[in-house]
Short mmCIF file of C-alpha atoms in Angstrom, two decimals:
data_model
loop_
_atom_site.label_atom_id
_atom_site.label_comp_id
_atom_site.label_asym_id
_atom_site.label_seq_id
_atom_site.Cartn_x
_atom_site.Cartn_y
_atom_site.Cartn_z
CA UNK A 198 -4.02 20.04 7.24
CA UNK A 199 -4.52 20.48 3.55
CA UNK A 200 -7.73 19.17 1.80
CA UNK A 201 -8.73 18.55 -1.75
CA UNK A 202 -11.88 17.83 -3.77
CA UNK A 203 -12.29 13.87 -3.84
CA UNK A 204 -13.05 13.38 -7.46
CA UNK A 205 -16.74 13.78 -8.14
CA UNK A 206 -18.03 12.66 -4.66
CA UNK A 207 -18.48 16.10 -3.47
CA UNK A 208 -16.32 15.42 -0.40
CA UNK A 209 -13.21 17.26 0.94
CA UNK A 210 -10.58 14.85 2.17
CA UNK A 211 -7.42 15.44 4.12
CA UNK A 212 -4.12 14.80 2.42
CA UNK A 213 -3.00 12.35 4.96
CA UNK A 214 -5.23 9.33 5.47
CA UNK A 215 -4.89 6.87 8.50
CA UNK A 216 -4.29 3.32 7.65
CA UNK A 217 -5.59 1.14 10.54
CA UNK A 218 -3.60 -2.02 9.64
CA UNK A 219 -0.41 -1.29 11.84
CA UNK A 220 -1.99 -0.46 15.24
CA UNK A 221 -0.26 -1.56 18.38
CA UNK A 222 -1.01 -5.12 19.59
CA UNK A 223 -0.68 -6.94 22.84
CA UNK A 224 -0.75 -10.69 23.61
CA UNK A 225 0.29 -13.76 21.59
CA UNK A 226 -1.35 -16.34 19.52
CA UNK A 227 -5.13 -16.67 20.14
CA UNK A 228 -4.87 -14.07 23.00
CA UNK A 229 -3.57 -11.42 20.68
CA UNK A 230 -5.56 -8.10 20.86
CA UNK A 231 -5.37 -4.58 19.70
CA UNK A 232 -4.04 -2.43 22.43
CA UNK A 233 -7.19 -0.12 23.01
CA UNK A 234 -5.29 2.14 25.44
CA UNK A 235 -2.70 3.23 22.58
CA UNK A 236 -4.73 2.66 19.46
CA UNK A 237 -7.87 4.81 20.21
CA UNK A 238 -5.99 7.83 21.53
CA UNK A 239 -3.74 7.50 18.30
CA UNK A 240 -6.64 7.54 16.04
CA UNK A 241 -8.44 10.19 17.55
CA UNK A 242 -5.35 12.35 17.86
CA UNK A 243 -5.10 11.91 13.97
CA UNK A 244 -8.79 13.36 13.85
CA UNK A 245 -7.90 16.26 16.05
CA UNK A 246 -5.04 17.07 13.64
CA UNK A 247 -7.36 17.18 10.71
CA UNK A 248 -7.26 13.69 9.12
CA UNK A 249 -10.79 12.82 8.11
CA UNK A 250 -10.12 9.67 6.22
CA UNK A 251 -9.45 6.31 7.89
CA UNK A 252 -8.99 3.12 6.13
CA UNK A 253 -9.57 -0.40 7.51
CA UNK A 254 -10.58 -3.88 6.23
CA UNK A 255 -12.08 -7.18 7.60
CA UNK A 256 -8.72 -9.15 7.95
CA UNK A 257 -6.41 -6.41 9.16
CA UNK A 258 -4.89 -6.89 12.67
CA UNK A 259 -6.11 -10.56 13.01
CA UNK A 260 -9.76 -9.44 12.02
CA UNK A 261 -9.75 -6.87 14.90
CA UNK A 262 -9.20 -3.66 12.86
CA UNK A 263 -12.88 -2.64 11.94
CA UNK A 264 -13.91 -3.22 15.62
CA UNK A 265 -11.33 -0.94 17.00
CA UNK A 266 -11.91 1.77 14.31
CA UNK A 267 -15.58 1.63 14.99
CA UNK A 268 -14.86 2.55 18.67
CA UNK A 269 -12.48 5.26 17.80
CA UNK A 270 -14.74 7.19 15.62
CA UNK A 271 -17.33 7.51 18.34
CA UNK A 272 -17.91 11.16 18.73
CA UNK A 273 -16.17 11.84 15.30
CA UNK A 274 -18.53 10.12 13.14
CA UNK A 275 -19.83 13.14 11.32
CA UNK A 276 -16.33 14.39 10.84
CA UNK A 277 -14.55 11.32 9.58
CA UNK A 278 -14.82 9.12 6.32
CA UNK A 279 -14.66 5.43 6.98
CA UNK A 280 -13.18 3.30 4.28
CA UNK A 281 -13.41 -0.52 4.36
CA UNK A 282 -13.35 -3.40 1.87
CA UNK A 283 -15.34 -6.46 0.72
CA UNK A 284 -12.81 -9.35 -0.30
CA UNK A 285 -15.37 -10.84 -2.71
CA UNK A 286 -14.60 -14.28 -2.03
CA UNK A 287 -17.16 -15.65 -4.67
CA UNK A 288 -19.65 -14.35 -7.41
CA UNK A 289 -22.76 -14.41 -5.06
CA UNK A 290 -24.59 -11.28 -4.57
CA UNK A 291 -26.08 -12.41 -1.38
CA UNK A 292 -22.61 -13.35 0.04
CA UNK A 293 -21.39 -9.97 -1.05
CA UNK A 294 -24.14 -8.37 0.96
CA UNK A 295 -23.57 -10.64 4.13
CA UNK A 296 -19.86 -9.40 4.15
CA UNK A 297 -21.03 -5.86 4.04
CA UNK A 298 -23.46 -6.46 6.85
CA UNK A 299 -20.54 -7.93 8.96
CA UNK A 300 -18.36 -4.98 8.41
CA UNK A 301 -21.43 -2.55 9.36
CA UNK A 302 -21.81 -4.65 12.61
CA UNK A 303 -17.99 -4.58 13.34
CA UNK A 304 -17.77 -0.75 12.83
CA UNK A 305 -21.01 -0.34 14.53
CA UNK A 306 -22.16 1.99 12.12
CA UNK A 307 -25.28 2.50 9.80
CA UNK A 308 -23.20 3.25 6.71
CA UNK A 309 -19.91 3.09 5.08
CA UNK A 310 -18.54 6.23 3.20
CA UNK A 311 -16.01 4.52 0.90
CA UNK A 312 -16.66 0.87 0.46
CA UNK A 313 -14.01 -0.97 -1.67
CA UNK A 314 -14.06 -4.01 -3.98
CA UNK A 315 -10.80 -5.41 -2.35
CA UNK A 316 -7.69 -6.07 -4.33
CA UNK A 317 -9.51 -6.70 -7.58
CA UNK A 318 -7.82 -7.60 -10.99
CA UNK A 319 -9.02 -7.21 -14.56
CA UNK A 320 -10.08 -10.71 -15.25
CA UNK A 321 -12.50 -10.95 -12.17
CA UNK A 322 -13.96 -7.60 -12.89
CA UNK A 323 -14.86 -8.46 -16.44
CA UNK A 324 -16.52 -11.65 -15.35
CA UNK A 325 -18.58 -9.63 -12.64
CA UNK A 326 -19.55 -7.27 -15.46
CA UNK A 327 -21.06 -10.21 -17.40
CA UNK A 328 -23.28 -11.35 -14.49
CA UNK A 329 -26.74 -10.45 -14.19
CA UNK A 330 -26.88 -10.67 -10.36
CA UNK A 331 -23.38 -10.78 -8.85
CA UNK A 332 -21.19 -8.38 -6.67
CA UNK A 333 -21.64 -5.34 -8.93
CA UNK A 334 -25.68 -5.54 -8.77
CA UNK A 335 -25.31 -6.23 -4.98
CA UNK A 336 -23.14 -2.98 -4.70
CA UNK A 337 -25.74 -1.03 -6.57
CA UNK A 338 -28.37 -2.05 -4.19
CA UNK A 339 -26.25 -1.20 -1.21
CA UNK A 340 -25.85 2.21 -2.74
CA UNK A 341 -29.73 2.52 -3.30
CA UNK A 342 -30.33 1.63 0.47
CA UNK A 343 -27.80 4.02 1.74
CA UNK A 344 -25.71 1.33 3.30
CA UNK A 345 -22.53 2.59 1.52
CA UNK A 346 -22.25 6.22 0.17
CA UNK A 347 -19.61 5.69 -2.45
CA UNK A 348 -18.32 2.62 -4.28
CA UNK A 349 -14.48 2.20 -4.67
CA UNK A 350 -11.92 -0.40 -5.39
CA UNK A 351 -8.29 -1.13 -4.35
CA UNK A 352 -5.95 -2.58 -6.86
CA UNK A 353 -2.86 -4.79 -6.91
CA UNK A 354 -3.02 -6.22 -10.56
CA UNK A 355 -0.65 -5.25 -13.18
CA UNK A 356 -0.52 -1.57 -13.97
CA UNK A 357 -1.68 -1.98 -17.61
CA UNK A 358 -4.97 -3.75 -16.56
CA UNK A 359 -6.26 -0.98 -14.56
CA UNK A 360 -7.41 1.38 -17.29
CA UNK A 361 -10.58 -0.53 -18.15
CA UNK A 362 -11.67 -0.59 -14.38
CA UNK A 363 -11.07 3.08 -14.00
CA UNK A 364 -13.03 3.90 -17.13
CA UNK A 365 -15.96 1.52 -16.36
CA UNK A 366 -17.89 4.22 -14.68
CA UNK A 367 -18.76 1.79 -11.65
CA UNK A 368 -16.44 3.26 -9.02
CA UNK A 369 -16.00 6.82 -7.41
CA UNK A 370 -12.52 6.39 -5.96
CA UNK A 371 -9.43 3.96 -6.26
CA UNK A 372 -6.88 2.81 -3.71
CA UNK A 373 -3.63 2.18 -5.54
CA UNK A 374 0.27 1.77 -4.90
CA UNK A 375 2.56 4.60 -5.82
CA UNK A 376 5.81 5.75 -4.31
CA UNK A 377 9.44 6.67 -5.05
CA UNK A 378 10.60 3.04 -5.67
CA UNK A 379 7.34 2.00 -7.65
CA UNK A 380 5.92 4.48 -10.04
CA UNK A 381 4.27 1.88 -12.36
CA UNK A 382 0.80 3.28 -11.61
CA UNK A 383 1.68 6.82 -12.49
CA UNK A 384 -0.35 6.98 -15.61
CA UNK A 385 -3.47 5.24 -13.89
CA UNK A 386 -3.40 8.11 -11.33
CA UNK A 387 -3.97 10.58 -14.21
CA UNK A 388 -6.45 8.28 -15.92
CA UNK A 389 -8.34 8.16 -12.51
CA UNK A 390 -8.58 11.92 -12.15
CA UNK A 391 -9.59 12.37 -15.78
CA UNK A 392 -12.60 9.98 -15.10
CA UNK A 393 -13.52 11.74 -11.84
CA UNK A 394 -12.28 9.24 -9.43
CA UNK A 395 -10.83 10.35 -6.11
CA UNK A 396 -7.27 8.91 -5.55
CA UNK A 397 -5.92 7.38 -2.41
CA UNK A 398 -2.29 6.13 -2.61
CA UNK A 399 -1.28 3.16 -0.48
CA UNK A 400 2.35 2.44 0.31
CA UNK A 401 3.53 6.04 -0.01
CA UNK A 402 6.59 4.89 2.02
CA UNK A 403 6.98 1.60 0.07
CA UNK A 404 5.44 -0.66 2.77
CA UNK A 405 7.89 0.76 5.32
CA UNK A 406 10.98 0.56 3.17
CA UNK A 407 11.13 4.43 2.79
CA UNK A 408 10.56 4.81 6.47
CA UNK A 409 14.08 3.70 7.12
CA UNK A 410 16.92 6.27 7.11
CA UNK A 411 18.50 6.83 3.88
CA UNK A 412 20.99 9.59 2.95
CA UNK A 413 20.67 8.53 -0.69
CA UNK A 414 16.77 9.22 -0.71
CA UNK A 415 17.21 12.45 1.46
CA UNK A 416 19.96 13.70 -0.96
CA UNK A 417 17.63 13.87 -3.86
CA UNK A 418 16.86 17.40 -2.75
CA UNK A 419 19.40 20.07 -2.33
CA UNK A 420 17.60 21.06 0.90
CA UNK A 421 17.50 17.66 2.55
CA UNK A 422 14.13 16.73 4.13
CA UNK A 423 14.29 15.74 7.98
CA UNK A 424 13.74 12.09 7.16
CA UNK A 425 13.35 9.61 4.26
CA UNK A 426 9.63 9.26 5.11
CA UNK A 427 9.17 12.95 4.68
CA UNK A 428 10.96 12.77 1.22
CA UNK A 429 8.57 9.92 0.16
CA UNK A 430 5.34 11.64 1.34
CA UNK A 431 6.30 14.83 -0.25
CA UNK A 432 7.14 13.06 -3.57
CA UNK A 433 3.49 11.28 -3.48
CA UNK A 434 1.71 14.54 -2.46
CA UNK A 435 3.39 16.65 -5.15
CA UNK A 436 1.52 14.63 -7.76
CA UNK A 437 -1.60 16.73 -8.57
CA UNK A 438 -3.56 13.62 -9.33
CA UNK A 439 -3.34 12.30 -5.73
CA UNK A 440 -5.77 13.30 -2.99
CA UNK A 441 -4.69 11.19 -0.08
CA UNK A 442 -1.47 9.47 0.96
CA UNK A 443 -2.75 6.56 2.95
CA UNK A 444 -0.07 5.74 5.73
CA UNK A 445 -0.25 2.71 8.04
CA UNK A 446 0.34 4.37 11.44
CA UNK A 447 1.27 2.64 14.58
CA UNK A 448 3.14 5.19 16.84
CA UNK A 449 2.34 8.68 17.90
CA UNK A 450 5.63 9.97 16.64
CA UNK A 451 4.90 8.70 13.12
CA UNK A 452 1.59 10.30 13.20
CA UNK A 453 2.93 13.74 14.23
CA UNK A 454 5.58 13.60 11.61
CA UNK A 455 3.28 12.48 8.72
CA UNK A 456 0.76 15.08 9.77
CA UNK A 457 3.26 17.90 9.55
CA UNK A 458 4.25 16.84 6.10
CA UNK A 459 0.58 16.72 4.93
CA UNK A 460 -0.21 20.01 6.45
CA UNK A 461 2.89 21.84 4.82
CA UNK A 462 1.88 24.14 2.08
CA UNK A 463 5.28 23.99 0.20
CA UNK A 464 5.03 21.01 -2.21
CA UNK A 465 7.86 20.02 -4.33
CA UNK A 466 8.15 22.14 -7.48
CA UNK A 467 7.75 20.73 -10.93
CA UNK A 468 11.43 21.05 -11.30
CA UNK A 469 12.27 19.05 -8.15
CA UNK A 470 9.79 16.40 -9.13
CA UNK A 471 11.56 15.98 -12.47
CA UNK A 472 14.99 15.96 -10.77
CA UNK A 473 13.85 13.34 -8.28
CA UNK A 474 12.44 11.12 -10.92
CA UNK A 475 15.52 11.30 -13.05
CA UNK A 476 17.75 10.41 -10.15
CA UNK A 477 15.56 7.45 -9.09
CA UNK A 478 15.65 6.18 -12.63
CA UNK A 479 19.27 6.22 -12.68
CA UNK A 480 19.16 4.28 -9.27
CA UNK A 481 16.80 1.73 -10.77
CA UNK A 482 19.29 1.33 -13.75
CA UNK A 483 22.15 0.75 -11.38
CA UNK A 484 19.86 -1.92 -9.33
CA UNK A 485 19.39 -3.75 -12.61
CA UNK A 486 23.02 -4.08 -13.04
CA UNK A 487 22.87 -6.50 -10.06
CA UNK A 488 19.70 -8.24 -10.87
CA UNK A 489 16.65 -7.37 -13.14
CA UNK A 490 14.38 -9.85 -11.41
CA UNK A 491 13.84 -11.76 -14.66
CA UNK A 492 13.47 -15.07 -12.58
CA UNK A 493 15.41 -17.10 -15.03
CA UNK A 494 17.68 -18.27 -12.17
CA UNK A 495 14.60 -19.98 -10.44
CA UNK A 496 13.94 -22.44 -9.21
CA UNK A 497 16.99 -23.01 -6.86
CA UNK A 498 17.44 -26.41 -5.53
CA UNK A 499 17.89 -25.09 -1.93
CA UNK A 500 14.73 -22.96 -2.34
CA UNK A 501 16.60 -19.71 -2.27
CA UNK A 502 14.48 -16.91 -3.98
CA UNK A 503 17.66 -15.25 -5.59
CA UNK A 504 15.67 -12.25 -7.03
CA UNK A 505 14.03 -11.40 -3.62
CA UNK A 506 17.33 -11.83 -1.74
CA UNK A 507 19.10 -9.46 -4.41
CA UNK A 508 16.16 -7.07 -4.20
CA UNK A 509 16.66 -6.62 -0.50
CA UNK A 510 20.31 -6.23 -1.12
CA UNK A 511 19.70 -3.41 -3.62
CA UNK A 512 17.76 -1.56 -0.95
CA UNK A 513 20.94 -1.42 0.98
CA UNK A 514 23.48 -1.02 -1.83
CA UNK A 515 21.64 1.35 -4.34
CA UNK A 516 18.94 3.11 -2.03
CA UNK A 517 20.83 3.38 1.15
CA UNK A 518 18.05 1.74 3.13
CA UNK A 519 20.43 -0.38 5.28
CA UNK A 520 18.18 -0.70 8.36
CA UNK A 521 15.36 -1.83 6.43
CA UNK A 522 17.46 -4.22 4.24
CA UNK A 523 18.93 -5.75 7.46
CA UNK A 524 15.35 -6.33 8.97
CA UNK A 525 13.95 -7.64 5.85
CA UNK A 526 16.98 -10.19 5.55
CA UNK A 527 16.60 -11.15 9.21
CA UNK A 528 12.94 -12.13 8.31
CA UNK A 529 14.22 -14.35 5.53
CA UNK A 530 16.47 -16.06 7.91
CA UNK A 531 13.69 -16.51 10.43
CA UNK A 532 11.30 -17.86 7.82
CA UNK A 533 9.10 -14.88 8.22
CA UNK A 534 7.53 -12.45 5.76
CA UNK A 535 5.32 -12.70 2.59
CA UNK A 536 7.93 -14.06 0.31
CA UNK A 537 9.33 -17.48 1.34
CA UNK A 538 13.02 -18.13 0.93
CA UNK A 539 15.91 -19.83 2.31
CA UNK A 540 18.62 -17.40 3.29
CA UNK A 541 21.75 -16.94 1.16
CA UNK A 542 24.03 -19.00 3.38
CA UNK A 543 22.19 -22.20 2.23
CA UNK A 544 23.80 -21.87 -1.20
CA UNK A 545 25.71 -25.06 -2.08
CA UNK A 546 27.37 -23.44 -4.99
CA UNK A 547 25.92 -25.75 -7.52
CA UNK A 548 26.07 -23.18 -10.18
CA UNK A 549 22.77 -23.98 -11.79
CA UNK A 550 21.40 -20.46 -11.37
CA UNK A 551 24.50 -18.86 -12.99
CA UNK A 552 24.21 -21.00 -16.04
CA UNK A 553 20.60 -19.56 -16.64
CA UNK A 554 21.29 -15.94 -15.80
CA UNK A 555 21.15 -13.74 -18.90
CA UNK A 556 23.24 -11.14 -17.38
CA UNK A 557 25.97 -13.71 -16.46
CA UNK A 558 25.88 -12.29 -12.92
CA UNK A 559 28.42 -14.02 -10.22
CA UNK A 560 25.41 -15.25 -8.24
CA UNK A 561 27.25 -17.27 -5.81
CA UNK A 562 29.63 -14.59 -4.93
CA UNK A 563 26.82 -11.98 -4.58
CA UNK A 564 24.86 -14.26 -2.28
CA UNK A 565 27.74 -14.66 -0.11
CA UNK A 566 28.16 -10.93 -0.03
CA UNK A 567 24.66 -10.43 0.70
CA UNK A 568 24.63 -12.84 3.67
CA UNK A 569 27.88 -11.29 4.95
CA UNK A 570 26.66 -7.75 4.87
CA UNK A 571 23.11 -8.21 6.07
CA UNK A 572 22.90 -11.27 8.41
#
C-alpha cells in the first residue's frame, strides 16, 4: 500500500480509504441489518492489506454503519484512523456536541480521528462563522478535550463556493468529489493542498458509474487497464493533490482489486493524464450535443425528468457505460433512486419541451430511443 503525508496533520494515510456505506445487508424493512459475518472480515481484510482510513457516518446503512465499524476496528484501533460526520441539524453548540457523543458511543471509542462537518455549504458556514457559540465553537471544545483529533468537512456545494471554507483555517482535511466524469473540484484540490489540508476524494468511480465495464473509458490509455474501475482509481490517484481515494466497498473482490491499484507504484504519467483529460473533454462535448442539462425543458406535464433521462442515456451512448445505464434506467422505471422521474415511455408527445429547448433537440424521438435501448 502507498502512503502519503495527510496535509499538516502529521499522519501518514493509505492511498485507498474504506467507505463503510455499502456493506452487505440482510433482512427487509424494520428487520434489515448489516451482515456481520461478511462485513467485519471485509473491513479487517482491508486493514490487513494496509488500508488505515475508514469512513462512516451516522445515517449510513440505515444508521447501522458506525456500530459495525466500531466492532471491526477492535484490535486495530491503534492502526486505523476513523472518520465520521456531524450532520449539524441546527446552530446549537450543545446539540452539535450531543451528536458527537452519540457517534462516540456507536463507535465504542474514546476519540474520533477525523470528524467532519457533514456536507456543508458556503451559506451555512458563513453563518456559523458569525455565531459566538455555535457548531464551530463546539468543535473547538471537542478538539481541546481530545474527543476529536482533527476537524474536517465534506463538501457537496458548488465548486466555486469551496475556496472560502478551504482558506478559513478551521479545518485540517476535506472530503470532496472528483472523478473522470466530474472534474469540477480540480482547482479546489490544489487550493486544499496549498492550505495544508489533507484531501480525500469521494466518488472516485463516479458513485458506481465507473465501476461498470466500458471499452470507451479503458481505451483512454494505449495499455488498457484491467477494468473501468482501475482506470478511474488510477486517474484520481495520479493527482498529486489527492491523498486518499475513498471507495465504498461491499464485496471482497472489489476490495482486492482496489487495493492492488492503490498499492501499485506506477501512476499515470503527466502525459497520460493530459491525454485522458483531453479525451474526456471531447466526450463531454459530444454528450452536450445531445443535452446540456440546462433544464429549460422542465417541468414536463408527465413528470419526466428529461435531463436526468438523457444523462443516463449519455452514460451508454457517449461513455460506453451500458450496464450502469440500464441499471439506472431500471431504477427510474421502478420509481427508485435519488432523482424522481417518470420513465420515457410516459411521454404523451405534447411537444411542450421541444418548444423550450434552446438546442432544438428532437426530445420526443430521443425519449423513445432511450426507452427502447435501456428498458
